[in-house]
Short mmCIF file of C-alpha atoms in Angstrom, two decimals:
data_model
loop_
_atom_site.label_atom_id
_atom_site.label_comp_id
_atom_site.label_asym_id
_atom_site.label_seq_id
_atom_site.Cartn_x
_atom_site.Cartn_y
_atom_site.Cartn_z
CA LEU A 6 -40.78 22.29 24.35
CA VAL A 7 -42.72 25.13 23.22
CA ASN A 8 -46.30 26.06 25.03
CA LEU A 9 -48.26 28.77 25.38
CA ASP A 10 -48.25 30.09 29.02
CA ILE A 11 -51.27 31.88 30.35
CA PRO A 12 -50.05 34.12 33.26
CA ASP A 13 -51.68 33.98 36.81
CA ASP A 14 -52.73 37.69 36.59
CA GLU A 15 -54.45 36.52 33.10
CA LYS A 16 -57.34 38.80 32.85
CA GLY A 17 -59.36 36.84 30.32
CA TYR A 18 -62.33 37.79 28.62
CA GLU A 19 -65.93 38.86 29.71
CA LEU A 20 -68.38 36.08 29.55
CA ASP A 21 -70.37 38.40 27.14
CA VAL A 22 -67.97 38.87 24.54
CA PHE A 23 -68.33 35.03 23.46
CA CYS A 24 -71.43 32.77 23.29
CA VAL A 25 -71.66 30.88 26.53
CA PRO A 26 -74.63 28.48 27.76
CA LYS A 27 -77.04 30.81 29.55
CA HIS A 28 -77.44 27.93 32.18
CA TYR A 29 -73.72 28.46 33.08
CA GLU A 30 -73.77 32.67 33.15
CA GLU A 31 -73.79 33.08 36.80
CA ASP A 32 -71.11 30.07 37.20
CA LEU A 33 -68.18 31.24 35.37
CA ASP A 34 -66.09 34.16 36.52
CA ARG A 35 -64.46 34.72 32.75
CA VAL A 36 -63.33 32.93 29.89
CA ILE A 37 -59.50 32.37 30.03
CA ILE A 38 -58.95 30.47 26.67
CA PRO A 39 -61.62 30.84 24.05
CA HIS A 40 -62.21 28.05 21.80
CA GLY A 41 -60.64 29.20 18.62
CA LEU A 42 -57.54 29.30 20.28
CA ILE A 43 -57.88 25.82 21.53
CA MET A 44 -58.38 24.83 18.07
CA ASP A 45 -55.36 26.88 16.60
CA ARG A 46 -52.83 25.53 18.92
CA THR A 47 -54.21 21.91 18.79
CA GLU A 48 -53.57 22.24 15.11
CA ARG A 49 -49.94 23.13 15.93
CA LEU A 50 -49.44 20.32 18.34
CA ALA A 51 -50.86 17.88 15.36
CA ARG A 52 -48.11 18.67 13.27
CA ASP A 53 -45.22 18.60 15.98
CA ILE A 54 -46.56 15.09 17.06
CA VAL A 55 -47.08 13.91 13.35
CA ARG A 56 -43.18 15.37 12.48
CA ASP A 57 -41.92 13.21 15.83
CA MET A 58 -43.89 10.14 15.48
CA GLY A 59 -44.79 10.09 12.01
CA THR A 60 -42.39 7.18 10.72
CA HIS A 61 -44.36 4.44 12.48
CA HIS A 62 -47.92 3.49 13.25
CA ILE A 63 -49.25 5.35 16.35
CA VAL A 64 -51.72 3.99 18.96
CA ALA A 65 -53.74 7.02 20.04
CA LEU A 66 -54.54 6.31 23.76
CA CYS A 67 -57.63 8.76 24.75
CA VAL A 68 -57.63 9.32 28.73
CA LEU A 69 -61.55 9.40 29.21
CA LYS A 70 -63.79 11.30 29.81
CA GLY A 71 -62.28 14.48 29.86
CA GLY A 72 -59.77 14.03 27.12
CA TYR A 73 -62.29 12.93 24.52
CA LYS A 74 -62.97 16.26 23.11
CA PHE A 75 -59.38 17.23 22.75
CA PHE A 76 -58.75 13.62 21.33
CA ALA A 77 -61.35 13.97 18.82
CA ASP A 78 -59.96 17.11 17.57
CA LEU A 79 -56.49 16.43 17.52
CA LEU A 80 -56.78 13.47 15.54
CA ASP A 81 -58.97 15.49 12.75
CA TYR A 82 -56.19 17.52 12.88
CA ILE A 83 -53.66 14.56 12.20
CA LYS A 84 -55.95 13.14 9.87
CA ALA A 85 -55.82 16.19 7.66
CA LEU A 86 -52.32 16.17 7.68
CA ASN A 87 -52.59 12.64 6.77
CA GLN A 88 -54.69 13.04 3.81
CA ASN A 89 -52.75 16.17 2.64
CA SER A 90 -49.21 15.63 2.57
CA ASP A 91 -46.62 13.26 1.12
CA LYS A 92 -45.98 11.39 4.32
CA SER A 93 -48.64 9.67 6.32
CA VAL A 94 -48.89 7.93 9.61
CA PRO A 95 -51.37 4.81 10.19
CA LEU A 96 -53.63 5.72 13.44
CA THR A 97 -55.52 3.55 15.69
CA VAL A 98 -57.50 4.46 18.85
CA ASP A 99 -57.85 2.80 22.31
CA PHE A 100 -59.66 4.28 25.53
CA ILE A 101 -58.86 4.32 28.99
CA ARG A 102 -60.34 5.38 32.09
CA LEU A 103 -58.61 6.76 35.20
CA LYS A 104 -60.59 7.79 38.46
CA SER A 105 -58.96 10.12 40.67
CA TYR A 106 -61.15 12.84 41.45
CA CYS A 107 -63.82 13.91 43.77
CA ASN A 108 -65.33 17.49 44.11
CA ASP A 109 -62.16 20.01 43.52
CA GLN A 110 -59.55 18.06 45.43
CA SER A 111 -57.24 15.36 43.21
CA THR A 112 -57.11 12.59 45.52
CA ASN A 113 -54.13 10.57 45.73
CA SER A 114 -55.54 7.21 44.47
CA VAL A 115 -55.82 6.26 41.11
CA LYS A 116 -57.89 3.62 39.44
CA VAL A 117 -57.34 2.28 35.82
CA ILE A 118 -60.45 1.26 34.23
CA GLY A 119 -60.11 -0.77 30.78
CA GLY A 120 -56.51 -1.47 31.53
CA ASP A 121 -56.82 -5.28 30.84
CA GLU A 122 -56.20 -4.59 27.07
CA LEU A 123 -53.39 -2.60 27.63
CA SER A 124 -51.15 -5.71 26.34
CA THR A 125 -52.09 -4.90 22.82
CA LEU A 126 -49.81 -2.16 23.07
CA THR A 127 -46.42 -4.14 23.51
CA GLY A 128 -43.91 -2.94 20.68
CA LYS A 129 -46.30 -0.01 19.60
CA ASN A 130 -45.74 3.81 19.57
CA VAL A 131 -48.26 5.26 22.09
CA LEU A 132 -49.66 8.86 21.92
CA ILE A 133 -51.51 9.49 25.41
CA VAL A 134 -53.70 12.12 25.01
CA GLU A 135 -54.85 13.86 28.18
CA ASP A 136 -56.91 16.97 29.03
CA ILE A 137 -55.18 18.22 31.87
CA VAL A 138 -52.02 17.29 34.13
CA GLU A 139 -52.19 18.94 37.25
CA THR A 140 -50.15 17.02 39.92
CA GLY A 141 -48.74 14.84 37.28
CA LYS A 142 -49.12 11.89 39.54
CA THR A 143 -51.90 10.49 37.79
CA MET A 144 -50.00 10.45 34.56
CA GLU A 145 -46.72 9.01 36.57
CA THR A 146 -48.93 6.18 37.35
CA LEU A 147 -50.14 5.44 34.34
CA LEU A 148 -47.07 5.73 32.44
CA SER A 149 -45.34 3.21 35.15
CA LEU A 150 -48.41 0.85 34.21
CA LEU A 151 -47.76 1.04 30.51
CA SER A 152 -44.04 0.49 31.08
CA GLU A 153 -44.64 -3.34 32.20
CA TYR A 154 -46.24 -4.12 28.54
CA LYS A 155 -43.00 -2.64 26.67
CA PRO A 156 -44.49 -0.12 24.10
CA LYS A 157 -41.70 0.52 21.56
CA MET A 158 -42.23 4.46 22.62
CA VAL A 159 -44.44 6.42 24.84
CA LYS A 160 -45.33 10.14 24.20
CA VAL A 161 -47.72 12.21 26.30
CA VAL A 162 -49.95 15.31 25.12
CA SER A 163 -51.74 17.10 27.44
CA LEU A 164 -53.73 20.02 26.53
CA LEU A 165 -53.23 22.06 29.66
CA VAL A 166 -50.65 21.80 32.58
CA LYS A 167 -51.42 23.43 35.68
CA ARG A 168 -48.73 25.47 37.99
CA THR A 169 -49.30 24.32 41.15
CA PRO A 170 -47.11 23.85 44.21
CA ARG A 171 -48.77 20.13 44.41
CA SER A 172 -46.89 19.29 40.79
CA SER A 173 -44.57 16.49 41.28
CA GLY A 174 -42.44 17.87 38.50
CA TYR A 175 -43.52 15.63 35.49
CA ARG A 176 -43.88 17.37 32.36
CA PRO A 177 -45.72 15.81 29.43
CA ASP A 178 -43.93 15.54 25.93
CA TYR A 179 -46.36 18.09 24.57
CA ILE A 180 -48.12 20.85 26.16
CA GLY A 181 -50.94 23.24 24.55
CA PHE A 182 -51.33 25.47 27.58
CA GLU A 183 -49.76 26.15 30.80
CA VAL A 184 -52.39 27.63 33.13
CA PRO A 185 -52.98 28.93 36.42
CA ASP A 186 -53.73 27.08 39.54
CA SER A 187 -57.44 27.76 39.30
CA PHE A 188 -60.25 25.90 38.93
CA LEU A 189 -60.89 25.20 35.15
CA VAL A 190 -63.79 24.09 33.27
CA GLY A 191 -65.15 23.76 29.73
CA TYR A 192 -64.15 22.34 26.41
CA ALA A 193 -64.52 18.78 27.95
CA LEU A 194 -63.33 19.79 31.33
CA ASP A 195 -65.84 18.91 33.66
CA TYR A 196 -67.01 19.73 37.28
CA ASN A 197 -68.72 16.71 38.71
CA GLU A 198 -69.92 15.91 35.10
CA TYR A 199 -71.12 19.64 34.68
CA PHE A 200 -69.71 22.05 31.91
CA ARG A 201 -68.75 19.56 29.33
CA ASP A 202 -70.76 21.32 26.91
CA LEU A 203 -69.11 24.81 27.42
CA SER A 204 -66.83 25.49 24.41
CA HIS A 205 -64.48 27.53 25.95
CA ILE A 206 -62.10 27.07 28.79
CA CYS A 207 -63.51 29.10 31.74
CA ILE A 208 -62.64 29.65 35.43
CA LEU A 209 -65.61 28.62 37.83
CA THR A 210 -66.84 30.97 40.33
CA GLU A 211 -66.62 29.83 44.41
CA GLY A 212 -70.52 30.03 44.38
CA ALA A 213 -70.64 27.45 41.49
CA LYS A 214 -68.23 25.02 43.26
CA GLU A 215 -70.84 25.07 46.17
CA LYS A 216 -73.55 24.72 43.45
CA TYR A 217 -72.42 21.65 41.50
CA LYS A 218 -71.02 19.66 44.59
CA VAL A 219 -72.41 16.19 44.95
#
């Protein structure tokens, strides 16, 4: 399993090297993963997924809301592979919401919204698309819930996996980047719904945590 490791002491990039929305300039410490790098890595993940799962119909299950941006970009790359190679894979999509967050603490309660339609996944190859795995407990909860519906195969792709002592040890099948245990925002990673409109993945300042607190 290959993933790109962003070290704990990664200096990242100054904000003025890239385009960052003016309304967030005071709130961000630095850019840690520029948008172009996210896209290049996503393209490669798409190729690996099609190689491993591409012999059967795939149901891509998007974990909302965070995962939607990564989900859309990943599916665009899978579609491009479908159109430009001799082997293509039928693809359908479904959406699920998991609620386990309030402010910057991952709470332990996980609520699945939209779970009643999961019965349609019986006998299917399911690709769960997530933006970030932190403790891994949310994903383990979802996987045990899914197993009750007896899908044929389940693979998980997460753009980010956080190195944290709180981790349950769970690792997705496909990982974009392994990142430090900092509070990250941007590219659809939000903080209380803010920062979804930021293209790069950045580290949030301590002051911003206070400013955007619910």
